[in-house]
């Protein structure tokens, strides 16, 4: 990196504030020295996606309605970030309403598959209920019930059965379970018998099962995983890796991979896309589901391939074109290879359009995403009293969108960051706000040349195709992709205490070209995956 | 939760209130209105925060009346002609006797935060703390925002409600975490009136009737986890479990109270017939929320409402297609047309506020009006559309026995405050106004948020005590 540009990048980069370790005077650990004792393992709550997958698994085969949780005000990249999961009244009410809706729907259909008897309790309602409490309870809590729990929920069911219909007793008992911390949170308590002197304790096998299932499936463990936990077979690296390999071959793994990329790509923003139809008369909000599906198809196609790498995500050019995509891509409906202008996620309207303004494309929004999510160098927030972006009232009606932005950010107070952001974002200027390809903009030829700062310094490129080539192989982007997987898996941002885990993980990401399977296996092999810190 | 304050019946008041509410277009169902039982002998003090974005166009908001900028002064708004109000405040002229306009306060905490201005402004505007940012990017506060602190002293079914039409967080719980908003008036309504559609099916009835027992059993699970069954949790995790347990208990209490309260539901709001980018959409949505607020306050379902409003289509303010935030608000310093459009934007909010005050003034309560027992605070995350914090616009209305209304107050002190994103001039810390508001609502604290802010030269600026001239 050249001196001036290096300074500009450093001035623009927003360093996370380091946190001081909270563990003091930790005794010598029997665990490997490269795991810092203060690498935290915060308790995580099921995300909305995990909740949805879990209740569908719990109530096997039942038609479960979509549930509505409040949108948490979080700036974290991933909604499973523990520090953003503080409970609040809206959330607690949503839990109650969801439990009512889910259990009513599950009971309205034939409940035998998950209840073990018909909706009226069959010949032995009390016996069916007792078995339900133990069996369903163990699956809901993801471990066998303790005697205290068995007594409490068993007595509750019996009381309800004594005063009302069997169906209501089952629903109420299940609702109480779905509202309990053993279900909503991934509790990983330190065993009371943890040997003195330990700074990290091994997780019990049921907790490992849940870590595996929520990382690899975004859902609860299946029967096989429960059986392995019950047999104490989720303790060693080899055992955990063997289970992970089985799980990665299961169709449910696609759910977790999709959940990661939904958040990493900010795909939910497609749902509320609302471009201005004076500027984009071909647009309607009815197109949004298609734009989203197109990106999801790329992710799923790559995941199903032999090489599910970052490079593949940035180069896949196939599409299943429907009426909406046909408008944007300008090709007939049906499966098609779109060619080089649509190679990879960063060329798809489902990624491009939400990173636009409603009338114009935004090199800034697109460049910032690449900096944050592919280079892990988020720019500092803009200083006060400066114009940041956009500007239909900016006064310039001639020239290209790029011309406008270049004039816009010539201000010295802006240029420190925009010298880094905009040259990346300009690479996307062949795509308008909707993501339609354009050779000219406002009557002038599009200039999509740009500059991106990678491992060896500033590298020029022309268009997204060349940018994607660079990002597919450079250690900076590959390790950044791996770093986001760590955050997704851990429910927190990394800190200095994670160096021992991150090092091998990022090495694996770089060595494999960002192979998702390799990254996930590196995560589950790590010592911190099967241990947790012991607070003094 | 403490027991509710005893009420007295007043059929005359009830009928009058119903007629007034119906006349104002509340669309109440037959027999549905806040009844006399919802009126206390001594009405409680309520508060509504109406929080908008992009600051103001100060020259079109302020009322100078010949006074220079660099002196403190007070104007008698009640006696002033309507025409004396500024272009932005003009829609509020009919309520000038109930207004206290406060000019010259700055959001010093927002400057000191050194994070994205919109996020900092939202985090500071209602709390007075200097926010921090967690590793994952989330903005947190050192404690609860003022709305939550007031709500914590109330025994209403809902200690507070938080609604929004877009915008960043401004309400923070006692742990310093941002609270989510309800963004759909339909769900806000269902939350306030959960028993408006009772089930008839025997099983559904039994399920509905068992909710208190369900919540009790669930709450006991949180107790057991906290007690260490099985194993012990780190302190931070245990604190979250304890908070969740308390919220489950609160929900149980709330549902029991709501089931017993005598306040029939107004008609459930519906999705506007126009698309969200239609010029009239915000007015419809804001109106739905504020109408709900009036009923919720009148029935004492809550004493504390926050309505955050951010997303307004350009059509509403007569601007070309685009985005108010990025295409217009950012350009106010250099584009006269942007200033004109943003003047219309802020005036639009004054119009919504004026309509809400009409409603509160028309609802009889006790010996006066609901407005006499409700403080409405219109404030902002920023001072200007281009992210300055210097002079944030504040308009207070109502609660005239406590607030010295009918006046315009100008504070001229300016401080040069540093921050990681650069220093800027700001007025008297708005913490003082928040302190006054808190005291008006019954809090005893002599500060709200930080007690001082450090200026660019390293000198402390006192942020404690109430703002002079606000309280009677």
Coordinates of N, CA, C and O in Angstrom, one line a residue, chain A residues 16-17 19 41-43 68 70-77 82-93 96 100 143 146 148-149 152-153 156 160 165 167-168 171-172 175-176 179-182 184-185 187 189-192 274 276 278-279 357-359 381-394 408 493-494 534, chain B residues 114-117 133-139 158 169 173 175 177-184 187 191 202-203 206-207 210-211 213-215 217-218 220-222 224-225 228-233 237 240-241 243-244 247-248 251 254-255 276-277 320-323 326-328 330-331 333-335 337-338 341 386-388 420-422 424:
Chain A
X16 N -12.7 -1.1 16.1 CA -13.5 -1.4 17.3 C -12.8 -1.2 18.6 O -11.6 -1.3 18.6
X17 N -13.5 -0.7 19.5 CA -12.9 -0.4 20.8 C -12.6 -1.7 21.5 O -13.4 -2.6 21.6
X19 N -11.9 -4.4 24.4 CA -12.5 -4.6 25.7 C -11.4 -5.3 26.6 O -10.7 -6.1 26.2
X41 N -18.4 -16.6 26.0 CA -19.4 -17.5 25.4 C -20.7 -17.0 25.8 O -21.4 -17.7 26.7
X42 N -21.2 -15.9 25.3 CA -22.5 -15.4 25.9 C -23.7 -16.2 25.5 O -23.7 -16.9 24.5
X43 N -24.6 -16.2 26.4 CA -25.9 -16.9 26.2 C -26.6 -16.4 25.0 O -26.8 -15.1 25.0
X68 N -44.5 -13.6 14.3 CA -44.0 -12.2 14.2 C -43.3 -11.8 15.4 O -43.9 -11.6 16.5
X70 N -40.8 -8.7 17.1 CA -40.4 -7.3 16.8 C -39.1 -7.2 16.2 O -38.2 -8.0 16.5
X71 N -38.9 -6.2 15.4 CA -37.6 -6.0 14.7 C -36.7 -5.4 15.8 O -36.9 -4.2 16.2
X72 N -35.7 -6.1 16.2 CA -34.8 -5.6 17.2 C -33.9 -4.4 16.6 O -33.5 -4.5 15.5
X73 N -33.8 -3.3 17.4 CA -33.0 -2.2 16.9 C -31.5 -2.5 17.0 O -30.8 -2.2 18.0
X74 N -31.0 -3.3 16.1 CA -29.6 -3.7 16.2 C -28.8 -3.3 14.9 O -29.3 -3.2 13.8
X75 N -27.6 -2.9 15.1 CA -26.7 -2.6 14.0 C -25.7 -3.7 13.8 O -24.8 -3.6 13.0
X76 N -25.8 -4.8 14.5 CA -25.0 -5.9 14.3 C -25.3 -6.6 13.0 O -26.4 -6.5 12.5
X77 N -24.3 -7.2 12.4 CA -24.5 -7.8 11.1 C -25.5 -9.0 11.2 O -26.2 -9.3 10.3
X82 N -25.5 -11.9 20.6 CA -26.0 -12.0 22.0 C -26.2 -10.7 22.7 O -27.2 -10.4 23.4
X83 N -25.3 -9.8 22.5 CA -25.3 -8.5 23.2 C -26.5 -7.7 22.8 O -26.9 -6.7 23.5
X84 N -27.2 -8.0 21.6 CA -28.3 -7.3 21.2 C -29.6 -7.9 21.6 O -30.7 -7.5 21.2
X85 N -29.5 -9.0 22.3 CA -30.7 -9.8 22.6 C -31.3 -9.6 24.0 O -31.8 -10.5 24.6
X86 N -31.2 -8.4 24.5 CA -31.8 -8.1 25.8 C -33.4 -8.2 25.7 O -33.9 -7.6 24.7
X87 N -34.0 -8.9 26.6 CA -35.4 -9.0 26.5 C -36.1 -7.7 26.7 O -35.6 -6.8 27.4
X88 N -37.3 -7.6 26.2 CA -38.1 -6.3 26.3 C -39.6 -6.7 26.3 O -39.9 -7.8 25.8
X89 N -40.5 -5.8 26.7 CA -41.9 -6.2 26.7 C -42.4 -6.7 25.4 O -43.2 -7.6 25.3
X90 N -42.1 -6.0 24.3 CA -42.6 -6.4 23.0 C -42.2 -7.8 22.7 O -43.0 -8.6 22.2
X91 N -41.0 -8.1 22.9 CA -40.5 -9.5 22.6 C -41.2 -10.5 23.5 O -41.6 -11.6 23.0
X92 N -41.3 -10.3 24.7 CA -42.0 -11.2 25.6 C -43.4 -11.5 25.2 O -43.9 -12.6 25.3
X93 N -44.1 -10.4 24.8 CA -45.5 -10.6 24.3 C -45.5 -11.4 23.0 O -46.4 -12.2 22.8
X96 N -45.3 -15.0 23.8 CA -46.6 -15.6 24.2 C -47.5 -15.8 23.0 O -48.1 -16.8 22.9
X100 N -49.1 -19.4 21.5 CA -50.5 -19.6 21.3 C -50.8 -20.0 19.9 O -51.5 -21.0 19.6
X143 N -32.5 -31.4 25.9 CA -31.9 -32.3 26.8 C -33.0 -32.9 27.7 O -34.1 -32.4 27.8
X146 N -35.0 -32.3 33.9 CA -34.6 -32.6 35.2 C -35.8 -33.1 36.0 O -36.9 -32.9 35.6
X148 N -37.0 -31.9 38.6 CA -37.8 -30.7 39.0 C -38.7 -30.3 37.9 O -39.9 -30.0 38.0
X149 N -38.1 -30.3 36.7 CA -38.9 -29.9 35.5 C -40.0 -30.9 35.2 O -41.1 -30.5 34.9
X152 N -42.8 -30.3 37.6 CA -43.5 -29.1 37.4 C -44.4 -29.2 36.2 O -45.6 -28.8 36.3
X153 N -43.9 -29.6 35.1 CA -44.7 -29.6 33.9 C -45.7 -30.8 34.0 O -46.8 -30.7 33.4
X156 N -48.5 -29.6 36.1 CA -49.3 -28.6 35.4 C -50.2 -29.2 34.4 O -51.4 -28.9 34.4
X160 N -54.4 -29.1 34.5 CA -55.1 -28.6 33.3 C -56.1 -29.6 32.8 O -57.2 -29.3 32.4
X165 N -60.4 -29.4 28.7 CA -60.2 -30.4 27.6 C -58.8 -30.8 27.5 O -57.9 -30.0 27.7
X167 N -57.1 -31.3 24.8 CA -56.4 -30.4 23.8 C -55.9 -29.1 24.4 O -54.7 -28.7 24.1
X168 N -56.7 -28.5 25.3 CA -56.2 -27.3 25.9 C -55.1 -27.6 26.9 O -54.1 -26.8 27.0
X171 N -52.0 -27.9 24.8 CA -51.5 -26.6 24.3 C -50.9 -25.7 25.4 O -49.9 -25.1 25.2
X172 N -51.6 -25.7 26.5 CA -51.1 -24.8 27.6 C -49.7 -25.3 28.1 O -48.8 -24.5 28.4
X175 N -47.2 -24.4 25.5 CA -47.0 -22.9 25.6 C -46.0 -22.5 26.7 O -45.1 -21.7 26.5
X176 N -46.2 -23.2 27.8 CA -45.3 -22.9 29.0 C -43.9 -23.3 28.6 O -42.9 -22.6 29.0
X179 N -42.3 -20.8 26.3 CA -42.0 -19.5 26.9 C -40.9 -19.6 27.9 O -40.6 -18.6 28.6
X180 N -40.4 -20.8 28.1 CA -39.4 -21.0 29.2 C -37.9 -20.7 28.7 O -37.7 -20.9 27.5
X181 N -37.0 -20.4 29.6 CA -35.7 -20.1 29.2 C -35.0 -21.3 28.6 O -34.1 -21.1 27.7
X182 N -35.3 -22.5 29.0 CA -34.7 -23.7 28.5 C -34.9 -23.9 27.0 O -34.2 -24.5 26.3
X184 N -36.1 -21.0 24.9 CA -35.8 -19.7 24.2 C -34.3 -19.4 24.1 O -33.8 -18.8 23.2
X185 N -33.6 -19.8 25.2 CA -32.2 -19.5 25.3 C -31.4 -20.7 25.1 O -31.8 -21.8 25.5
X187 N -29.0 -22.2 26.9 CA -28.3 -22.2 28.2 C -27.1 -23.1 28.2 O -27.2 -24.3 27.8
X189 N -24.9 -23.6 31.1 CA -24.4 -23.4 32.4 C -23.1 -24.1 32.7 O -22.9 -25.2 32.2
X190 N -22.3 -23.5 33.5 CA -21.0 -24.2 34.0 C -21.4 -25.3 35.0 O -22.2 -25.1 35.9
X191 N -21.0 -26.5 34.7 CA -21.4 -27.6 35.7 C -20.9 -27.3 37.1 O -19.8 -26.7 37.3
X192 N -21.8 -27.6 38.0 CA -21.4 -27.4 39.4 C -20.2 -28.1 39.8 O -19.5 -27.8 40.8
X274 N -38.6 -0.1 -2.8 CA -39.7 0.7 -3.4 C -39.1 1.8 -4.3 O -39.1 3.0 -3.9
X276 N -38.6 4.6 -7.2 CA -39.5 5.6 -7.7 C -39.9 5.2 -9.1 O -39.0 5.0 -10.0
X278 N -41.4 7.0 -11.4 CA -41.2 8.0 -12.4 C -39.8 7.7 -13.1 O -39.7 7.9 -14.3
X279 N -38.9 7.3 -12.3 CA -37.6 7.0 -12.8 C -37.5 5.5 -13.3 O -36.7 5.3 -14.3
X357 N -30.4 4.4 -4.1 CA -31.5 5.3 -3.7 C -32.6 5.1 -4.6 O -32.5 4.4 -5.6
X358 N -33.8 5.7 -4.2 CA -35.0 5.3 -5.0 C -35.0 5.8 -6.4 O -35.8 5.4 -7.2
X359 N -34.1 6.8 -6.7 CA -34.0 7.3 -8.0 C -32.7 7.0 -8.7 O -32.6 7.1 -9.9
X381 N -17.9 6.8 10.5 CA -19.1 7.6 10.2 C -18.7 9.0 9.6 O -17.7 9.5 10.0
X382 N -19.6 9.6 8.8 CA -19.2 10.9 8.2 C -19.2 12.0 9.3 O -19.9 11.9 10.3
X383 N -18.3 12.9 9.1 CA -18.2 14.0 10.1 C -19.5 14.9 9.9 O -20.2 14.8 8.9
X384 N -19.8 15.7 11.0 CA -21.0 16.5 10.9 C -20.9 17.6 9.8 O -19.8 17.9 9.4
X385 N -22.0 18.1 9.5 CA -22.0 19.3 8.6 C -21.4 19.0 7.2 O -20.8 19.8 6.6
X386 N -21.6 17.8 6.7 CA -21.2 17.5 5.4 C -22.3 16.7 4.7 O -23.1 16.0 5.3
X387 N -22.4 16.9 3.4 CA -23.4 16.2 2.7 C -22.8 14.8 2.4 O -21.7 14.7 2.0
X388 N -23.6 13.8 2.6 CA -23.0 12.4 2.6 C -23.2 11.8 1.3 O -22.4 11.1 0.7
X389 N -24.4 11.9 0.7 CA -24.7 11.1 -0.4 C -25.9 11.6 -1.1 O -26.6 12.5 -0.6
X390 N -26.2 11.1 -2.3 CA -27.4 11.4 -3.0 C -27.5 12.8 -3.5 O -26.4 13.5 -3.8
X391 N -28.6 13.4 -3.6 CA -28.8 14.7 -4.0 C -29.5 14.9 -5.4 O -28.8 15.3 -6.3
X392 N -30.8 14.7 -5.4 CA -31.5 15.0 -6.6 C -31.5 16.6 -6.8 O -31.7 17.1 -7.8
X393 N -31.3 17.2 -5.6 CA -31.3 18.7 -5.7 C -29.9 19.2 -5.7 O -29.7 20.4 -5.4
X394 N -29.0 18.3 -6.1 CA -27.6 18.7 -6.0 C -27.3 19.7 -7.1 O -26.3 20.4 -7.0
X408 N -19.2 15.7 -5.8 CA -19.8 15.7 -4.5 C -18.8 15.5 -3.4 O -18.8 16.1 -2.4
X493 N -19.0 -10.3 18.2 CA -17.8 -9.9 17.4 C -16.6 -10.5 18.0 O -16.6 -10.8 19.2
X494 N -15.5 -10.6 17.2 CA -14.3 -11.2 17.8 C -13.5 -10.1 18.6 O -13.7 -8.9 18.4
X534 N -15.0 -20.5 32.5 CA -15.5 -20.6 33.8 C -15.3 -19.3 34.6 O -14.1 -18.9 34.8
Chain B
X114 N -19.5 10.9 19.1 CA -18.5 10.6 18.1 C -18.9 9.4 17.2 O -18.0 8.7 16.7
X115 N -20.2 9.1 17.1 CA -20.6 8.0 16.3 C -21.6 8.6 15.2 O -21.9 9.8 15.2
X116 N -22.1 7.8 14.3 CA -23.0 8.2 13.3 C -24.1 9.2 13.9 O -24.7 8.8 14.9
X117 N -24.2 10.4 13.3 CA -25.0 11.4 13.9 C -26.4 11.0 14.2 O -27.0 11.4 15.2
X133 N -20.7 2.4 21.8 CA -21.0 1.4 20.7 C -20.3 0.1 21.1 O -19.1 0.1 21.4
X134 N -21.1 -1.0 21.0 CA -20.5 -2.3 21.3 C -19.7 -2.8 20.1 O -19.8 -2.3 19.0
X135 N -19.0 -3.9 20.3 CA -18.2 -4.4 19.3 C -19.0 -4.8 18.1 O -18.5 -4.6 16.9
X136 N -20.2 -5.3 18.3 CA -21.0 -5.7 17.1 C -21.6 -4.5 16.4 O -22.2 -4.7 15.4
X137 N -21.4 -3.3 16.9 CA -21.9 -2.1 16.2 C -23.1 -1.5 16.9 O -23.5 -0.4 16.6
X138 N -23.7 -2.2 17.9 CA -24.9 -1.6 18.5 C -24.6 -0.5 19.4 O -23.6 -0.5 20.1
X139 N -25.5 0.5 19.3 CA -25.4 1.7 20.2 C -26.1 1.4 21.5 O -27.2 0.9 21.5
X158 N -49.6 -0.7 30.8 CA -48.4 -0.5 30.0 C -47.6 0.6 30.6 O -48.0 1.8 30.7
X169 N -33.4 4.2 16.9 CA -33.9 4.1 18.3 C -33.7 5.4 19.1 O -32.8 6.2 18.8
X173 N -33.8 0.9 27.6 CA -34.3 0.3 28.9 C -33.2 0.6 29.9 O -32.2 1.2 29.7
X175 N -31.1 -1.2 31.2 CA -29.8 -1.8 31.0 C -29.0 -1.1 29.9 O -27.9 -1.4 29.5
X177 N -30.0 -0.7 26.7 CA -30.3 -1.3 25.4 C -31.5 -0.6 24.7 O -32.5 -0.3 25.4
X178 N -31.3 -0.5 23.4 CA -32.4 0.2 22.7 C -33.7 -0.7 22.7 O -33.6 -1.9 22.5
X179 N -34.8 -0.1 22.8 CA -36.1 -0.8 22.8 C -36.6 -0.9 21.4 O -36.5 0.1 20.6
X180 N -37.2 -2.0 21.0 CA -37.8 -2.0 19.6 C -39.1 -1.2 19.6 O -39.7 -0.9 20.6
X181 N -39.4 -0.7 18.4 CA -40.7 0.0 18.2 C -41.7 -0.9 17.6 O -41.4 -1.8 16.9
X182 N -43.0 -0.7 17.9 CA -44.1 -1.3 17.1 C -44.3 -0.3 16.0 O -44.6 0.9 16.2
X183 N -44.3 -0.8 14.8 CA -44.4 0.0 13.6 C -45.7 -0.1 12.9 O -45.9 0.6 11.9
X184 N -46.6 -1.0 13.3 CA -47.9 -1.2 12.7 C -49.0 -0.8 13.6 O -49.1 -1.4 14.7
X187 N -51.1 -3.7 15.0 CA -50.5 -4.5 16.1 C -50.5 -3.7 17.4 O -50.6 -4.2 18.5
X191 N -52.3 -4.9 20.8 CA -51.6 -5.0 22.0 C -52.4 -4.2 23.1 O -52.5 -4.7 24.3
X202 N -64.7 -23.8 22.9 CA -64.4 -24.2 24.3 C -62.9 -24.4 24.5 O -62.4 -24.0 25.5
X203 N -62.2 -25.0 23.6 CA -60.8 -25.2 23.7 C -60.0 -23.9 23.7 O -59.2 -23.6 24.6
X206 N -60.6 -22.2 26.9 CA -59.8 -22.8 28.0 C -58.3 -22.3 27.9 O -57.6 -22.0 28.9
X207 N -57.8 -22.3 26.6 CA -56.5 -21.8 26.4 C -56.3 -20.3 26.8 O -55.3 -20.0 27.5
X210 N -56.2 -20.0 30.5 CA -55.0 -20.6 31.2 C -53.8 -19.8 31.1 O -52.7 -20.2 31.5
X211 N -53.8 -18.6 30.4 CA -52.6 -17.9 30.1 C -51.9 -17.4 31.4 O -50.6 -17.4 31.5
X213 N -51.7 -19.0 34.2 CA -51.0 -20.1 34.7 C -49.8 -20.5 33.9 O -48.8 -20.9 34.4
X214 N -49.9 -20.3 32.6 CA -48.8 -20.6 31.7 C -47.7 -19.6 32.0 O -46.5 -20.0 32.1
X215 N -48.0 -18.4 32.1 CA -46.9 -17.4 32.4 C -46.3 -17.6 33.8 O -45.1 -17.4 34.0
X217 N -46.0 -20.5 35.3 CA -45.1 -21.7 35.2 C -43.8 -21.3 34.5 O -42.7 -21.7 34.9
X218 N -43.9 -20.5 33.4 CA -42.8 -20.1 32.7 C -41.9 -19.2 33.6 O -40.6 -19.4 33.6
X220 N -41.5 -19.3 36.7 CA -40.8 -20.2 37.7 C -39.7 -20.9 37.1 O -38.7 -21.2 37.7
X221 N -39.7 -21.1 35.8 CA -38.6 -21.7 35.1 C -37.4 -20.8 35.1 O -36.2 -21.2 35.3
X222 N -37.7 -19.5 34.9 CA -36.6 -18.5 35.0 C -36.0 -18.5 36.4 O -34.8 -18.4 36.6
X224 N -35.9 -21.0 38.4 CA -35.1 -22.2 38.6 C -33.7 -22.1 38.0 O -32.7 -22.5 38.5
X225 N -33.7 -21.5 36.8 CA -32.5 -21.3 36.1 C -31.5 -20.4 36.9 O -30.4 -20.7 37.0
X228 N -29.8 -21.9 39.7 CA -28.7 -22.9 39.4 C -29.1 -24.2 39.1 O -28.4 -25.2 39.3
X229 N -30.3 -24.4 38.5 CA -30.7 -25.7 38.1 C -30.8 -25.8 36.6 O -31.6 -25.1 36.0
X230 N -30.0 -26.5 35.9 CA -28.8 -27.3 36.4 C -27.5 -26.5 36.1 O -27.3 -26.2 34.9
X231 N -26.7 -26.2 37.0 CA -25.5 -25.5 36.8 C -25.6 -24.0 36.9 O -26.8 -23.5 37.0
X232 N -24.5 -23.3 36.9 CA -24.6 -21.9 37.2 C -24.3 -21.1 35.9 O -23.5 -21.5 35.0
X233 N -24.9 -19.9 35.8 CA -24.7 -19.0 34.6 C -23.8 -17.9 35.0 O -23.8 -17.4 36.1
X237 N -25.4 -13.3 31.9 CA -26.5 -14.1 31.4 C -27.6 -14.2 32.4 O -28.8 -14.1 32.1
X240 N -29.8 -11.2 32.4 CA -30.8 -11.2 31.3 C -32.0 -12.2 31.6 O -33.1 -11.9 31.3
X241 N -31.6 -13.3 32.2 CA -32.7 -14.2 32.6 C -33.6 -13.6 33.7 O -34.8 -13.7 33.6
X243 N -34.2 -10.4 34.1 CA -35.0 -9.4 33.4 C -36.1 -10.0 32.6 O -37.3 -9.6 32.7
X244 N -35.8 -11.1 31.9 CA -36.9 -11.8 31.2 C -38.0 -12.3 32.2 O -39.2 -12.2 31.9
X247 N -40.2 -9.6 33.1 CA -41.1 -9.2 32.0 C -42.2 -10.1 31.8 O -43.3 -9.8 31.5
X248 N -42.0 -11.4 32.1 CA -43.0 -12.4 32.0 C -44.0 -12.1 33.2 O -45.3 -12.2 32.9
X251 N -46.1 -9.2 32.2 CA -47.1 -9.5 31.2 C -48.3 -10.1 31.8 O -49.4 -9.8 31.5
X254 N -50.2 -7.5 33.5 CA -50.8 -6.6 32.5 C -52.0 -7.2 31.9 O -53.0 -6.5 31.8
X255 N -51.9 -8.4 31.6 CA -53.1 -9.1 30.9 C -54.3 -9.2 31.9 O -55.4 -9.0 31.5
X276 N -47.6 3.4 0.2 CA -46.8 4.1 1.2 C -46.0 5.3 0.7 O -45.5 6.1 1.5
X277 N -45.9 5.4 -0.6 CA -45.2 6.6 -1.1 C -46.2 7.7 -1.6 O -45.8 8.7 -2.2
X320 N -39.7 16.8 -5.7 CA -39.6 15.7 -6.7 C -39.3 14.4 -6.1 O -38.9 14.3 -5.0
X321 N -39.5 13.3 -6.9 CA -39.3 12.0 -6.4 C -37.8 11.8 -5.9 O -36.9 12.4 -6.5
X322 N -37.7 11.2 -4.8 CA -36.4 11.0 -4.2 C -36.5 10.6 -2.8 O -37.6 10.0 -2.4
X323 N -35.5 10.8 -2.0 CA -35.5 10.4 -0.6 C -35.3 11.7 0.2 O -34.3 12.4 0.0
X326 N -31.6 11.6 2.1 CA -30.4 11.7 1.4 C -30.5 12.8 0.3 O -29.4 13.4 0.0
X327 N -31.6 13.0 -0.3 CA -31.7 13.9 -1.4 C -32.0 15.3 -1.0 O -31.8 16.2 -1.8
X328 N -32.6 15.5 0.1 CA -33.0 16.9 0.5 C -32.4 17.3 1.8 O -31.7 18.3 1.9
X330 N -29.9 16.4 3.6 CA -28.5 16.6 3.6 C -28.0 17.9 3.0 O -26.9 18.4 3.2
X331 N -28.9 18.5 2.1 CA -28.4 19.6 1.3 C -28.9 21.0 1.8 O -28.8 22.0 1.1
X333 N -27.8 23.1 3.8 CA -26.8 24.2 4.0 C -26.4 24.8 2.7 O -25.9 26.0 2.7
X334 N -26.6 24.2 1.6 CA -26.2 24.8 0.4 C -27.2 24.9 -0.7 O -26.9 25.4 -1.8
X335 N -28.4 24.4 -0.5 CA -29.4 24.5 -1.5 C -30.7 25.1 -1.0 O -31.4 24.6 -0.1
X337 N -33.6 25.5 -2.3 CA -34.8 24.7 -2.5 C -34.9 23.6 -1.4 O -36.0 23.2 -1.0
X338 N -33.8 23.0 -1.0 CA -33.8 22.0 0.0 C -34.3 22.6 1.3 O -35.1 22.0 2.1
X341 N -38.1 22.9 1.0 CA -38.7 21.6 1.2 C -38.7 21.1 2.6 O -39.7 20.6 3.1
X386 N -28.3 18.5 8.0 CA -26.9 18.0 7.7 C -26.1 17.7 9.0 O -24.9 17.9 9.0
X387 N -26.8 17.2 9.9 CA -26.2 16.5 11.1 C -25.6 17.3 12.1 O -24.7 16.8 12.9
X388 N -26.0 18.6 12.3 CA -25.4 19.4 13.4 C -26.3 19.2 14.6 O -27.5 18.9 14.5
X420 N -15.2 12.9 18.5 CA -14.3 12.2 17.6 C -14.5 12.5 16.1 O -13.6 12.4 15.3
X421 N -15.7 13.0 15.8 CA -16.0 13.4 14.4 C -15.8 14.9 14.2 O -16.1 15.4 13.1
X422 N -15.3 15.6 15.2 CA -15.0 17.0 15.0 C -15.9 17.8 16.0 O -17.0 17.4 16.3
X424 N -18.1 21.1 17.4 CA -19.1 22.0 16.8 C -19.7 22.9 18.0 O -19.6 22.5 19.2

